[in-house]
Coordinates of C-alpha atoms in Angstrom, one line a residue:
Chain A
M255 CA -27.0 -8.6 -18.0
K256 CA -24.9 -11.6 -18.3
F257 CA -22.1 -9.6 -19.9
K258 CA -22.2 -7.0 -17.2
A259 CA -21.9 -9.7 -14.5
M260 CA -18.9 -11.1 -16.4
T261 CA -17.1 -7.8 -16.5
A262 CA -17.7 -7.4 -12.8
V263 CA -16.0 -10.7 -12.2
A264 CA -13.1 -9.7 -14.4
A265 CA -12.7 -6.4 -12.6
L266 CA -12.6 -8.3 -9.3
L267 CA -9.9 -10.6 -10.5
V268 CA -7.8 -7.6 -11.6
A269 CA -8.5 -5.8 -8.3
A270 CA -7.7 -8.8 -6.1
P271 CA -3.9 -8.6 -6.0
I272 CA -3.9 -5.0 -4.9
M273 CA -6.5 -5.5 -2.2
G274 CA -3.8 -5.7 0.4
M275 CA -5.4 -8.4 2.5
A276 CA -2.4 -10.3 3.6
D277 CA -4.1 -13.6 4.1
E278 CA -7.1 -13.9 1.9
E279 CA -8.0 -17.4 3.0
A280 CA -8.0 -16.5 6.7
E281 CA -11.3 -17.5 8.5
L282 CA -12.9 -15.7 11.3
V283 CA -13.2 -17.9 14.4
V284 CA -14.0 -16.0 17.7
N285 CA -12.6 -17.4 20.9
G286 CA -11.5 -20.5 19.1
E287 CA -15.2 -21.7 19.0
I288 CA -17.6 -19.4 17.1
E289 CA -17.0 -20.0 13.4
M290 CA -18.2 -17.1 11.3
V291 CA -19.2 -17.1 7.7
T292 CA -17.5 -14.0 6.2
K293 CA -17.8 -15.0 2.6
T294 CA -20.7 -16.7 0.9
E295 CA -23.3 -17.0 -1.9
P296 CA -25.3 -13.8 -2.4
P297 CA -29.0 -13.9 -1.6
A298 CA -31.3 -14.4 -4.5
H299 CA -32.7 -10.9 -4.6
L300 CA -29.3 -9.4 -5.5
E301 CA -29.7 -11.1 -8.9
G302 CA -26.0 -11.3 -9.6
A303 CA -25.1 -7.8 -8.5
L304 CA -22.3 -9.3 -6.5
P305 CA -20.5 -12.5 -7.3
E306 CA -20.3 -13.2 -3.6
I307 CA -21.0 -11.4 -0.4
M308 CA -18.2 -10.6 2.0
S309 CA -18.1 -9.3 5.5
G310 CA -16.2 -6.1 6.2
W311 CA -13.8 -8.2 8.3
R312 CA -12.3 -9.5 5.1
F313 CA -11.2 -6.0 4.0
R314 CA -9.3 -5.2 7.2
S315 CA -5.6 -5.7 8.0
D316 CA -4.4 -8.7 9.8
E317 CA -4.0 -6.9 13.1
T318 CA -7.5 -5.5 13.0
Q319 CA -8.9 -8.9 12.1
Q320 CA -7.1 -10.6 15.0
T321 CA -8.5 -8.1 17.5
Q322 CA -11.9 -9.4 16.7
M323 CA -10.9 -13.1 17.2
D324 CA -10.7 -13.0 20.9
D325 CA -13.3 -11.4 23.2
F326 CA -10.6 -10.2 25.6
D327 CA -8.8 -8.3 22.8
N328 CA -12.1 -6.9 21.3
P329 CA -12.5 -3.5 22.8
G330 CA -16.2 -3.6 21.9
M331 CA -16.7 -6.1 24.7
I332 CA -16.1 -3.4 27.3
F333 CA -19.3 -1.8 26.1
V334 CA -21.1 -5.1 26.3
D335 CA -20.2 -5.3 30.0
Q336 CA -21.6 -1.8 30.5
A337 CA -24.8 -2.7 28.8
Q338 CA -25.1 -5.8 31.0
A339 CA -25.1 -3.4 34.0
A340 CA -27.7 -1.2 32.3
W341 CA -29.8 -4.4 31.5
D342 CA -30.0 -5.2 35.2
T343 CA -30.7 -1.6 36.3
A344 CA -34.3 -0.6 37.0
E345 CA -35.2 2.8 35.4
G346 CA -38.3 4.9 34.8
S347 CA -41.7 5.2 36.4
E348 CA -42.5 1.5 36.3
G349 CA -39.5 0.5 38.3
K350 CA -38.5 -2.1 35.8
S351 CA -35.2 -3.1 34.2
C352 CA -34.7 -5.1 31.0
A353 CA -34.1 -8.1 33.2
S354 CA -37.6 -7.8 34.8
C355 CA -39.3 -9.0 31.6
H356 CA -36.5 -10.6 29.6
N357 CA -34.4 -12.3 32.3
E358 CA -30.9 -12.9 31.0
P359 CA -30.0 -11.9 27.5
A360 CA -28.5 -15.4 27.0
S361 CA -31.9 -17.0 27.3
S362 CA -34.2 -14.3 25.8
M363 CA -32.2 -12.6 23.1
E364 CA -30.8 -15.6 21.1
G365 CA -31.2 -15.1 17.4
V366 CA -32.9 -11.7 17.8
R367 CA -30.2 -9.6 16.1
A368 CA -30.1 -11.9 13.1
V369 CA -33.7 -11.0 12.0
Y370 CA -33.8 -7.3 12.7
P371 CA -34.9 -4.9 11.2
K372 CA -38.3 -6.7 11.4
W373 CA -41.9 -6.0 10.7
N374 CA -43.9 -5.3 13.9
E375 CA -47.5 -6.3 13.4
E376 CA -48.8 -4.4 16.3
A377 CA -47.2 -1.1 15.4
G378 CA -47.7 -1.7 11.7
E379 CA -44.1 -0.6 10.9
V380 CA -40.6 -2.0 10.3
R381 CA -38.6 -1.7 13.4
T382 CA -34.9 -1.7 14.0
L383 CA -33.4 -3.1 17.2
A384 CA -32.8 0.4 18.4
M385 CA -36.5 1.3 17.9
Q386 CA -37.6 -1.8 19.8
I387 CA -35.2 -1.0 22.7
N388 CA -36.6 2.5 22.9
D389 CA -40.2 1.3 22.6
C390 CA -39.5 -1.0 25.6
R391 CA -37.9 1.9 27.5
E392 CA -40.8 4.3 26.9
N393 CA -43.8 2.0 27.0
Q394 CA -42.8 -0.8 29.4
M395 CA -40.3 0.9 31.7
G396 CA -41.7 4.5 31.6
A397 CA -38.1 5.7 31.0
E398 CA -36.6 8.3 28.7
P399 CA -35.7 7.0 25.3
W400 CA -32.0 6.8 24.5
K401 CA -30.5 8.8 21.8
Y402 CA -30.7 6.7 18.6
T403 CA -26.9 6.4 18.0
G404 CA -25.9 7.2 21.6
N405 CA -23.4 5.1 23.6
E406 CA -26.1 3.5 25.8
M407 CA -28.0 2.4 22.7
T408 CA -25.1 1.0 20.7
A409 CA -23.9 -0.8 23.8
M410 CA -27.3 -2.4 24.4
E411 CA -27.5 -3.4 20.7
A412 CA -24.1 -5.1 21.1
L413 CA -25.2 -6.9 24.2
I414 CA -28.2 -8.3 22.4
S415 CA -26.2 -9.1 19.3
I416 CA -23.7 -11.2 21.3
E417 CA -26.5 -13.8 21.6
S418 CA -26.7 -14.2 17.8
R419 CA -23.1 -14.3 17.0
G420 CA -22.3 -16.8 14.4
M421 CA -25.9 -17.1 13.2
P422 CA -26.6 -16.1 9.7
V423 CA -28.3 -12.7 9.1
N424 CA -31.8 -13.5 7.9
V425 CA -34.0 -10.5 7.6
A426 CA -37.4 -11.0 6.0
I427 CA -38.0 -8.8 2.9
D428 CA -41.3 -10.2 1.8
G429 CA -44.8 -9.7 3.2
P430 CA -45.6 -6.4 4.9
A431 CA -41.9 -5.4 5.0
Q432 CA -41.6 -5.5 1.2
S433 CA -42.6 -2.0 0.4
V434 CA -40.1 -0.6 3.0
W435 CA -37.5 -2.9 1.5
E436 CA -38.2 -1.6 -2.0
E437 CA -37.8 1.9 -0.7
G438 CA -34.5 1.0 0.8
K439 CA -33.3 -0.5 -2.4
E440 CA -34.4 2.6 -4.3
M441 CA -32.2 4.7 -1.9
Y442 CA -29.3 2.3 -2.3
Y443 CA -29.1 3.0 -6.0
T444 CA -30.0 6.7 -5.8
R445 CA -27.1 9.2 -6.3
Y446 CA -26.9 11.7 -3.5
G447 CA -25.0 14.9 -2.9
Q448 CA -22.7 17.2 -4.8
L449 CA -20.5 14.2 -5.6
E450 CA -23.5 12.3 -7.0
L451 CA -22.7 9.0 -5.4
S452 CA -25.0 6.2 -4.6
C453 CA -24.2 3.5 -2.0
A454 CA -23.7 1.1 -5.0
N455 CA -21.1 3.3 -6.7
C456 CA -18.7 2.5 -3.8
H457 CA -19.9 -0.7 -2.2
E458 CA -21.0 -2.6 -5.3
D459 CA -18.9 -1.2 -8.1
N460 CA -15.7 -0.5 -6.2
Y461 CA -15.3 -2.7 -3.2
G462 CA -11.7 -3.8 -2.6
N463 CA -10.4 -0.7 -4.3
M464 CA -8.8 2.1 -2.3
I465 CA -10.8 5.1 -1.1
R466 CA -8.1 7.4 0.0
A467 CA -6.0 5.3 2.4
D468 CA -8.6 2.7 3.0
H469 CA -10.2 -0.3 1.3
L470 CA -13.8 0.0 0.4
S471 CA -15.9 -2.9 1.7
Q472 CA -19.2 -4.1 0.4
G473 CA -20.8 -2.0 3.1
Q474 CA -22.3 -5.1 4.9
I475 CA -23.8 -4.4 8.3
N476 CA -23.6 -7.9 9.8
G477 CA -21.0 -6.6 12.2
F478 CA -22.9 -3.6 13.6
P479 CA -22.7 -2.1 16.1
V480 CA -19.0 -2.0 15.3
Y481 CA -16.1 -0.8 17.4
R482 CA -14.1 1.6 15.2
L483 CA -10.5 2.2 16.0
K484 CA -10.8 5.8 14.6
N485 CA -13.2 6.9 17.4
A486 CA -12.7 4.2 20.0
K487 CA -16.3 3.5 20.5
L488 CA -19.2 1.4 19.2
N489 CA -20.9 2.8 16.1
G490 CA -24.4 2.1 15.0
S491 CA -25.4 1.5 11.3
H492 CA -27.4 4.7 11.1
A493 CA -24.4 6.7 12.3
R494 CA -22.4 5.0 9.5
F495 CA -25.1 5.8 6.9
K496 CA -25.1 9.4 8.0
G497 CA -21.3 9.5 7.6
C498 CA -21.5 8.1 4.2
V499 CA -24.3 10.4 2.9
R500 CA -22.4 13.3 4.4
D501 CA -19.3 12.3 2.5
T502 CA -21.2 12.6 -0.7
R503 CA -21.7 16.2 0.3
A504 CA -25.4 15.8 0.8
E505 CA -27.7 16.9 3.5
T506 CA -28.2 13.7 5.4
F507 CA -31.2 11.9 6.8
K508 CA -31.5 11.6 10.6
P509 CA -30.5 8.5 12.4
G510 CA -33.8 6.7 13.2
S511 CA -35.6 8.4 10.3
P512 CA -37.9 6.2 8.1
E513 CA -35.5 6.6 5.3
F514 CA -32.6 5.1 7.2
V515 CA -34.8 2.4 8.6
A516 CA -35.7 1.4 5.1
L517 CA -32.0 1.6 4.0
E518 CA -31.0 -0.5 7.0
L519 CA -33.5 -3.2 6.1
Y520 CA -32.3 -3.3 2.5
V521 CA -28.6 -3.3 3.4
A522 CA -29.1 -5.9 6.1
S523 CA -30.9 -8.1 3.4
R524 CA -27.8 -7.8 1.1
G525 CA -25.9 -9.6 3.9
N526 CA -28.4 -12.4 4.4
G527 CA -26.3 -15.5 4.9
L528 CA -23.3 -13.7 6.5
S529 CA -22.8 -14.4 10.2
V530 CA -23.8 -11.8 12.9
E531 CA -20.4 -10.6 14.1
A532 CA -21.4 -7.7 16.4
P533 CA -19.6 -6.2 18.1
S534 CA -17.0 -6.3 15.3
V535 CA -13.8 -4.4 15.0
R536 CA -13.0 -2.2 12.1
N537 CA -10.8 0.8 11.4
Chain B
M69 CA -13.8 9.1 41.5
A70 CA -13.8 7.5 38.2
E71 CA -16.9 5.5 37.4
G72 CA -17.4 2.1 35.8
V73 CA -13.8 1.0 36.5
T74 CA -13.6 -2.8 35.9
P75 CA -10.3 -4.7 35.9
R76 CA -10.1 -7.7 33.6
V77 CA -7.4 -10.3 33.4
K78 CA -6.9 -13.4 31.3
V79 CA -4.5 -16.0 32.6
P80 CA -4.3 -19.7 31.7
K81 CA -5.7 -21.8 34.5
K82 CA -3.0 -24.4 34.0
A83 CA 0.7 -24.4 33.0
D84 CA 3.7 -26.7 33.0
A85 CA 6.4 -25.9 35.5
G86 CA 8.8 -23.4 34.0
E87 CA 6.4 -22.6 31.1
V88 CA 6.2 -19.1 29.8
I89 CA 2.6 -18.0 29.6
T90 CA 0.9 -14.9 28.1
I91 CA -1.1 -12.7 30.4
K92 CA -3.5 -10.1 29.1
T93 CA -4.9 -7.4 31.3
L94 CA -7.3 -4.5 30.7
I95 CA -8.9 -2.0 33.0
S96 CA -11.8 0.0 31.8
H97 CA -11.0 3.6 32.9
P98 CA -11.6 7.0 31.2
M99 CA -7.9 8.0 31.8
E100 CA -8.8 11.7 31.9
S101 CA -5.7 13.5 30.8
G102 CA -6.2 16.8 32.6
Q103 CA -5.8 18.6 29.3
R104 CA -9.4 18.7 28.3
K105 CA -12.1 21.3 29.0
D106 CA -15.8 20.8 29.7
S107 CA -18.5 22.6 27.8
D108 CA -18.2 25.6 30.2
G109 CA -14.5 25.9 29.5
N110 CA -13.4 24.6 32.9
V111 CA -10.4 22.2 32.9
I112 CA -11.5 18.6 33.7
P113 CA -9.0 17.5 36.4
Q114 CA -6.6 14.7 35.6
S115 CA -7.8 11.2 36.7
I116 CA -5.8 8.3 35.5
I117 CA -4.5 5.0 36.5
N118 CA -0.9 5.9 37.3
R119 CA 0.7 2.5 38.1
F120 CA 0.1 -1.1 37.4
T121 CA 1.9 -4.0 39.0
C122 CA 1.8 -7.8 38.7
E123 CA 3.2 -10.1 41.4
F124 CA 3.6 -13.9 41.4
N125 CA 3.6 -15.4 44.9
G126 CA 4.8 -12.0 46.3
E127 CA 7.6 -11.7 43.7
N128 CA 7.4 -8.7 41.3
V129 CA 6.7 -9.6 37.6
I130 CA 6.1 -6.2 36.1
D131 CA 5.7 -2.7 37.4
I132 CA 4.5 0.0 35.1
K133 CA 4.2 3.7 35.5
M134 CA 1.6 5.5 33.4
E135 CA 1.4 9.1 32.3
P136 CA -1.6 11.2 31.2
A137 CA -1.0 10.5 27.5
M138 CA -2.1 6.9 28.0
S139 CA -5.3 6.1 26.2
T140 CA -8.6 5.1 27.8
N141 CA -9.0 1.5 29.0
P142 CA -5.2 0.7 29.3
Y143 CA -4.4 -2.8 28.0
F144 CA -1.2 -4.7 28.9
E145 CA -0.1 -8.0 27.5
F146 CA 3.1 -9.6 28.8
D147 CA 4.8 -13.0 29.3
A148 CA 5.6 -14.5 32.6
K149 CA 7.4 -17.7 33.6
V150 CA 5.5 -20.0 36.0
P151 CA 8.1 -21.9 38.1
E152 CA 5.4 -23.4 40.5
A153 CA 1.7 -23.3 41.2
G154 CA 0.6 -20.0 42.7
D155 CA -1.3 -16.8 42.4
F156 CA -0.8 -13.8 40.1
K157 CA -1.9 -10.7 41.9
F158 CA -2.7 -7.6 39.7
T159 CA -2.9 -4.1 41.2
W160 CA -4.0 -0.9 39.5
Y161 CA -3.4 2.5 41.4
D162 CA -5.8 5.3 40.6
D163 CA -5.0 9.0 40.9
D164 CA -7.9 9.3 43.3
G165 CA -6.3 6.9 45.7
S166 CA -8.5 3.9 44.7
I167 CA -6.7 0.6 44.3
Y168 CA -8.2 -2.1 42.2
E169 CA -7.0 -5.7 42.7
E170 CA -7.5 -9.0 40.9
V171 CA -6.0 -12.4 41.7
K172 CA -5.7 -15.4 39.4
S173 CA -4.4 -18.8 40.4
V174 CA -2.4 -21.0 38.1
A175 CA -2.1 -24.7 38.7
V176 CA 1.0 -26.6 37.6
G177 CA 1.0 -30.0 35.9

């Protein structure tokens, strides 16, 4: 075990000069005031699988990094504005909006994003932020649920995430959530598809190396929902998971499925300690 | 009529006389090119912001003509000299005849 950890460190040292990150010591500060932790000690449960955990922000080019450093430049903030309008709009049979119960997100949603996915005692399940939003829509507002990875959903997740920016991700993996977390971990290390790739093959064994024309990150989801330059919209983590599983040439799980919920919990826990960045900017 | 159009402008509140400041502007707009078709195969008519201007105390600072190839949510960043205290007036002209305006004041000193 120890030997394996050492070779991993050696591989990282060799890989570092070709990582192509112009300024490796750059720190992420948003609007000149929110200081983000983009590199830190791994959580204990990783047991040395990674020497340190790094936000996807560190793997991007200078230009992309800078876009995230100012809310005016961050295109994801447009969707936050849209979600604020949705937050204040009454929908459904109960004639309620999000604001009817939760007032302003600034007062009610602080720290929420940092602890999701989270065990819901009443429902007896692990819930993602998106599941909780749809539960509110269906059962409190009497409205139609949103599509799990749809634009309304990712925008609302972004609006809620804003209130946790800069706080460390801190999802609970013990207690009732543990079995789901174990399931997610199992998935993370399971090879899928014709290419027989697990999440770990790319994001643990090869982060920093090139995958075609891009740098592999550690696959951290502290920045989700993320504004991607490639499709000019916010993307949820399950949409990203789906894309990754598809790229292994496997039949994918559905966004919002119990499998992806478990995977989200596990992947989020790998980033325990990194700052919530959402909405982040990536390519 | 394009929906959800919101102009945004970032201008420093204060500047020294004669200082060159950076202005950032963005208007959220779908910028429909007129080249796309809907699911029934009908052409979606063009609907873009075709012109953007900025004036300082009535004097023109920048005047931009836009064409359908412009991407959604057009963003402009430019520098302007502030000789005296006054107002920056920003105007976006929509294909549908709508005009969106925003005014930002800059103090000197």
